[in-house]
Amino acid sequence: MRTAFKLSVLRLLRQAVDLDLWMARGPFMAKTAKSTRLSAALLALVCLWCRGAQAPAQEPLEALRERAEKGSPDAQTALGAIYRDGLGVPQNLGEAVRWFRQAAAQGYAEAENSLGFLYDYGGGVPIDHQEAASWYRKAAVQGHAEAQLNLGWLYDNGQGFPVDHTEAVRWYRKAAEQGNADAAFDLGVMYEEGQGVAQDYVEAARWYRRAADQGIHIAQLQLSLGRMYASGRGMARDRTEAARWYRKAADLGLASAQYELSMAYSSGLGVPPDRVAAYEWMDLAVFRARGPIREKYSAARDALTARMTPEQLAEARRRANEWKAKWRN
């Protein structure tokens, strides 16, 4: 799938790995992330993105432990999150699993989702996608939106059972209808690509806009909206809006969006013609790209160079270098 990196751990790590490489590889990156046990440090980083329960901000640890030992499922879940994330205690994934399991055994949806996550990614337990799916499902049928999204992702990518895009769409929709922006994005992808549903660009655009309106900053979402506005697929053509969305994705370092933005400046589509800006963004696309597509971007940059004065070229390179320095830092 073109956007099968989806969200999950990969969204959180967008600044550590080139986004275009994720999309070129498709499911590879997701499977790589799940095929080996995550280090404790990486798991903690992933958990900051909230694929499971969050630790309480106020309650003292000893008071929380006392409630957990008395059988309170919300306290057990919160204590599991504290051990999972290493908040105020040494990180201990085994203890996290133990407390999540106690709460999950009582049917507490937040704990079921969190326990499923640890099985999904190998935190404190061996990776077991079927076990993950079992716990996600228990939470999902109770209406837990994150669990519905996680279960949809497993169906979408064939983790724990064969790929079933229809089931993926069903669970993405349940989560999206509860206001989960990540699920809205994934559902938009399914409509755009015609997987699990009839291809429908209007519906794709609707779900993409809903995700964007909820404030998530996913470069692929922004690029998709830009391309839809540019082509008029699913919405009225609007080159200005297309350029605006390209810029958002380009600022996040997505090379394909930087290329589109450069072409917009070069041709004056949606933005005033600007050779300096065109070169700047094409140079950044070359900087960010990986694989064969980099040669295409490099050739486009060479073509722009031939049309520029030395002063324009110097200014464009100065701007690009400033951006590169900020990205590296």
PDB file of N, CA, C and O in Angstrom, residues 169-204:
ATOM      1  N   VAL A 169     -11.303  -1.295   7.151  1.00  0.00           N
ATOM      2  CA  VAL A 169     -12.167  -0.136   6.952  1.00  0.00           C
ATOM      3  C   VAL A 169     -13.230  -0.067   8.042  1.00  0.00           C
ATOM      4  O   VAL A 169     -13.524   1.014   8.580  1.00  0.00           O
ATOM      5  N   ARG A 170     -13.800  -1.216   8.384  1.00  0.00           N
ATOM      6  CA  ARG A 170     -14.856  -1.242   9.399  1.00  0.00           C
ATOM      7  C   ARG A 170     -14.350  -0.677  10.722  1.00  0.00           C
ATOM      8  O   ARG A 170     -15.019   0.152  11.361  1.00  0.00           O
ATOM      9  N   TRP A 171     -13.157  -1.071  11.138  1.00  0.00           N
ATOM     10  CA  TRP A 171     -12.636  -0.606  12.420  1.00  0.00           C
ATOM     11  C   TRP A 171     -12.115   0.820  12.330  1.00  0.00           C
ATOM     12  O   TRP A 171     -12.273   1.613  13.276  1.00  0.00           O
ATOM     13  N   TYR A 172     -11.505   1.174  11.205  1.00  0.00           N
ATOM     14  CA  TYR A 172     -11.093   2.570  11.037  1.00  0.00           C
ATOM     15  C   TYR A 172     -12.305   3.494  11.128  1.00  0.00           C
ATOM     16  O   TYR A 172     -12.252   4.562  11.745  1.00  0.00           O
ATOM     17  N   ARG A 173     -13.395   3.078  10.497  1.00  0.00           N
ATOM     18  CA  ARG A 173     -14.591   3.929  10.492  1.00  0.00           C
ATOM     19  C   ARG A 173     -15.137   4.118  11.907  1.00  0.00           C
ATOM     20  O   ARG A 173     -15.527   5.223  12.295  1.00  0.00           O
ATOM     21  N   LYS A 174     -15.179   3.038  12.680  1.00  0.00           N
ATOM     22  CA  LYS A 174     -15.676   3.134  14.047  1.00  0.00           C
ATOM     23  C   LYS A 174     -14.848   4.144  14.848  1.00  0.00           C
ATOM     24  O   LYS A 174     -15.397   4.970  15.587  1.00  0.00           O
ATOM     25  N   ALA A 175     -13.542   4.053  14.695  1.00  0.00           N
ATOM     26  CA  ALA A 175     -12.679   4.980  15.428  1.00  0.00           C
ATOM     27  C   ALA A 175     -12.812   6.403  14.904  1.00  0.00           C
ATOM     28  O   ALA A 175     -12.876   7.366  15.676  1.00  0.00           O
ATOM     29  N   ALA A 176     -12.862   6.540  13.590  1.00  0.00           N
ATOM     30  CA  ALA A 176     -12.960   7.873  12.985  1.00  0.00           C
ATOM     31  C   ALA A 176     -14.255   8.560  13.381  1.00  0.00           C
ATOM     32  O   ALA A 176     -14.279   9.772  13.618  1.00  0.00           O
ATOM     33  N   GLU A 177     -15.335   7.800  13.446  1.00  0.00           N
ATOM     34  CA  GLU A 177     -16.627   8.382  13.798  1.00  0.00           C
ATOM     35  C   GLU A 177     -16.674   8.834  15.258  1.00  0.00           C
ATOM     36  O   GLU A 177     -17.549   9.609  15.641  1.00  0.00           O
ATOM     37  N   GLN A 178     -15.717   8.358  16.048  1.00  0.00           N
ATOM     38  CA  GLN A 178     -15.605   8.834  17.427  1.00  0.00           C
ATOM     39  C   GLN A 178     -14.671  10.037  17.534  1.00  0.00           C
ATOM     40  O   GLN A 178     -14.419  10.530  18.625  1.00  0.00           O
ATOM     41  N   GLY A 179     -14.144  10.471  16.398  1.00  0.00           N
ATOM     42  CA  GLY A 179     -13.287  11.650  16.405  1.00  0.00           C
ATOM     43  C   GLY A 179     -11.808  11.352  16.422  1.00  0.00           C
ATOM     44  O   GLY A 179     -11.000  12.252  16.659  1.00  0.00           O
ATOM     45  N   ASN A 180     -11.413  10.106  16.164  1.00  0.00           N
ATOM     46  CA  ASN A 180      -9.998   9.774  16.128  1.00  0.00           C
ATOM     47  C   ASN A 180      -9.409  10.242  14.796  1.00  0.00           C
ATOM     48  O   ASN A 180      -9.745   9.718  13.741  1.00  0.00           O
ATOM     49  N   ALA A 181      -8.532  11.224  14.857  1.00  0.00           N
ATOM     50  CA  ALA A 181      -8.004  11.841  13.638  1.00  0.00           C
ATOM     51  C   ALA A 181      -7.123  10.875  12.845  1.00  0.00           C
ATOM     52  O   ALA A 181      -7.125  10.896  11.608  1.00  0.00           O
ATOM     53  N   ASP A 182      -6.358  10.041  13.544  1.00  0.00           N
ATOM     54  CA  ASP A 182      -5.505   9.090  12.847  1.00  0.00           C
ATOM     55  C   ASP A 182      -6.343   8.106  12.037  1.00  0.00           C
ATOM     56  O   ASP A 182      -5.999   7.752  10.902  1.00  0.00           O
ATOM     57  N   ALA A 183      -7.437   7.659  12.621  1.00  0.00           N
ATOM     58  CA  ALA A 183      -8.324   6.742  11.907  1.00  0.00           C
ATOM     59  C   ALA A 183      -8.981   7.431  10.722  1.00  0.00           C
ATOM     60  O   ALA A 183      -9.189   6.817   9.670  1.00  0.00           O
ATOM     61  N   ALA A 184      -9.319   8.696  10.873  1.00  0.00           N
ATOM     62  CA  ALA A 184      -9.896   9.445   9.753  1.00  0.00           C
ATOM     63  C   ALA A 184      -8.920   9.506   8.588  1.00  0.00           C
ATOM     64  O   ALA A 184      -9.305   9.356   7.421  1.00  0.00           O
ATOM     65  N   PHE A 185      -7.649   9.721   8.890  1.00  0.00           N
ATOM     66  CA  PHE A 185      -6.632   9.713   7.842  1.00  0.00           C
ATOM     67  C   PHE A 185      -6.548   8.352   7.166  1.00  0.00           C
ATOM     68  O   PHE A 185      -6.560   8.235   5.938  1.00  0.00           O
ATOM     69  N   ASP A 186      -6.479   7.289   7.974  1.00  0.00           N
ATOM     70  CA  ASP A 186      -6.378   5.944   7.405  1.00  0.00           C
ATOM     71  C   ASP A 186      -7.602   5.609   6.560  1.00  0.00           C
ATOM     72  O   ASP A 186      -7.494   4.978   5.510  1.00  0.00           O
ATOM     73  N   LEU A 187      -8.778   6.040   7.021  1.00  0.00           N
ATOM     74  CA  LEU A 187      -9.991   5.786   6.256  1.00  0.00           C
ATOM     75  C   LEU A 187      -9.954   6.546   4.937  1.00  0.00           C
ATOM     76  O   LEU A 187     -10.368   6.024   3.888  1.00  0.00           O
ATOM     77  N   GLY A 188      -9.441   7.762   4.955  1.00  0.00           N
ATOM     78  CA  GLY A 188      -9.275   8.509   3.714  1.00  0.00           C
ATOM     79  C   GLY A 188      -8.371   7.787   2.740  1.00  0.00           C
ATOM     80  O   GLY A 188      -8.642   7.748   1.531  1.00  0.00           O
ATOM     81  N   VAL A 189      -7.278   7.206   3.253  1.00  0.00           N
ATOM     82  CA  VAL A 189      -6.375   6.439   2.393  1.00  0.00           C
ATOM     83  C   VAL A 189      -7.117   5.289   1.735  1.00  0.00           C
ATOM     84  O   VAL A 189      -6.957   5.031   0.526  1.00  0.00           O
ATOM     85  N   MET A 190      -7.938   4.586   2.502  1.00  0.00           N
ATOM     86  CA  MET A 190      -8.659   3.435   1.957  1.00  0.00           C
ATOM     87  C   MET A 190      -9.618   3.863   0.849  1.00  0.00           C
ATOM     88  O   MET A 190      -9.719   3.198  -0.194  1.00  0.00           O
ATOM     89  N   TYR A 191     -10.300   4.992   1.035  1.00  0.00           N
ATOM     90  CA  TYR A 191     -11.190   5.493  -0.016  1.00  0.00           C
ATOM     91  C   TYR A 191     -10.394   5.957  -1.234  1.00  0.00           C
ATOM     92  O   TYR A 191     -10.798   5.721  -2.382  1.00  0.00           O
ATOM     93  N   GLU A 192      -9.266   6.609  -1.010  1.00  0.00           N
ATOM     94  CA  GLU A 192      -8.490   7.093  -2.144  1.00  0.00           C
ATOM     95  C   GLU A 192      -7.935   5.932  -2.980  1.00  0.00           C
ATOM     96  O   GLU A 192      -7.897   6.000  -4.212  1.00  0.00           O
ATOM     97  N   GLU A 193      -7.547   4.861  -2.299  1.00  0.00           N
ATOM     98  CA  GLU A 193      -6.934   3.743  -3.003  1.00  0.00           C
ATOM     99  C   GLU A 193      -7.920   2.646  -3.375  1.00  0.00           C
ATOM    100  O   GLU A 193      -7.555   1.712  -4.086  1.00  0.00           O
ATOM    101  N   GLY A 194      -9.166   2.751  -2.882  1.00  0.00           N
ATOM    102  CA  GLY A 194     -10.160   1.739  -3.206  1.00  0.00           C
ATOM    103  C   GLY A 194      -9.857   0.400  -2.568  1.00  0.00           C
ATOM    104  O   GLY A 194     -10.041  -0.651  -3.193  1.00  0.00           O
ATOM    105  N   GLN A 195      -9.431   0.397  -1.332  1.00  0.00           N
ATOM    106  CA  GLN A 195      -9.117  -0.836  -0.622  1.00  0.00           C
ATOM    107  C   GLN A 195     -10.118  -1.040   0.499  1.00  0.00           C
ATOM    108  O   GLN A 195     -10.207  -0.237   1.431  1.00  0.00           O
ATOM    109  N   GLY A 196     -10.894  -2.113   0.379  1.00  0.00           N
ATOM    110  CA  GLY A 196     -11.923  -2.403   1.366  1.00  0.00           C
ATOM    111  C   GLY A 196     -13.212  -1.651   1.138  1.00  0.00           C
ATOM    112  O   GLY A 196     -14.231  -1.941   1.779  1.00  0.00           O
ATOM    113  N   VAL A 197     -13.180  -0.673   0.229  1.00  0.00           N
ATOM    114  CA  VAL A 197     -14.355   0.102  -0.173  1.00  0.00           C
ATOM    115  C   VAL A 197     -14.188   0.461  -1.643  1.00  0.00           C
ATOM    116  O   VAL A 197     -13.085   0.395  -2.194  1.00  0.00           O
ATOM    117  N   ALA A 198     -15.297   0.842  -2.278  1.00  0.00           N
ATOM    118  CA  ALA A 198     -15.196   1.350  -3.648  1.00  0.00           C
ATOM    119  C   ALA A 198     -14.402   2.653  -3.640  1.00  0.00           C
ATOM    120  O   ALA A 198     -14.583   3.494  -2.748  1.00  0.00           O
ATOM    121  N   GLN A 199     -13.529   2.825  -4.607  1.00  0.00           N
ATOM    122  CA  GLN A 199     -12.737   4.053  -4.686  1.00  0.00           C
ATOM    123  C   GLN A 199     -13.660   5.259  -4.789  1.00  0.00           C
ATOM    124  O   GLN A 199     -14.579   5.278  -5.595  1.00  0.00           O
ATOM    125  N   ASP A 200     -13.426   6.245  -3.945  1.00  0.00           N
ATOM    126  CA  ASP A 200     -14.319   7.402  -3.882  1.00  0.00           C
ATOM    127  C   ASP A 200     -13.487   8.597  -3.425  1.00  0.00           C
ATOM    128  O   ASP A 200     -13.202   8.752  -2.235  1.00  0.00           O
ATOM    129  N   TYR A 201     -13.102   9.453  -4.363  1.00  0.00           N
ATOM    130  CA  TYR A 201     -12.241  10.581  -4.026  1.00  0.00           C
ATOM    131  C   TYR A 201     -12.955  11.618  -3.170  1.00  0.00           C
ATOM    132  O   TYR A 201     -12.311  12.296  -2.344  1.00  0.00           O
ATOM    133  N   VAL A 202     -14.263  11.743  -3.351  1.00  0.00           N
ATOM    134  CA  VAL A 202     -15.015  12.694  -2.522  1.00  0.00           C
ATOM    135  C   VAL A 202     -14.962  12.264  -1.060  1.00  0.00           C
ATOM    136  O   VAL A 202     -14.718  13.080  -0.160  1.00  0.00           O
ATOM    137  N   GLU A 203     -15.180  10.968  -0.821  1.00  0.00           N
ATOM    138  CA  GLU A 203     -15.107  10.459   0.547  1.00  0.00           C
ATOM    139  C   GLU A 203     -13.685  10.545   1.091  1.00  0.00           C
ATOM    140  O   GLU A 203     -13.473  10.869   2.264  1.00  0.00           O
ATOM    141  N   ALA A 204     -12.708  10.253   0.241  1.00  0.00           N
ATOM    142  CA  ALA A 204     -11.312  10.367   0.674  1.00  0.00           C
ATOM    143  C   ALA A 204     -11.010  11.790   1.125  1.00  0.00           C
ATOM    144  O   ALA A 204     -10.430  12.013   2.198  1.00  0.00           O
TER     145      ALA A 204
END
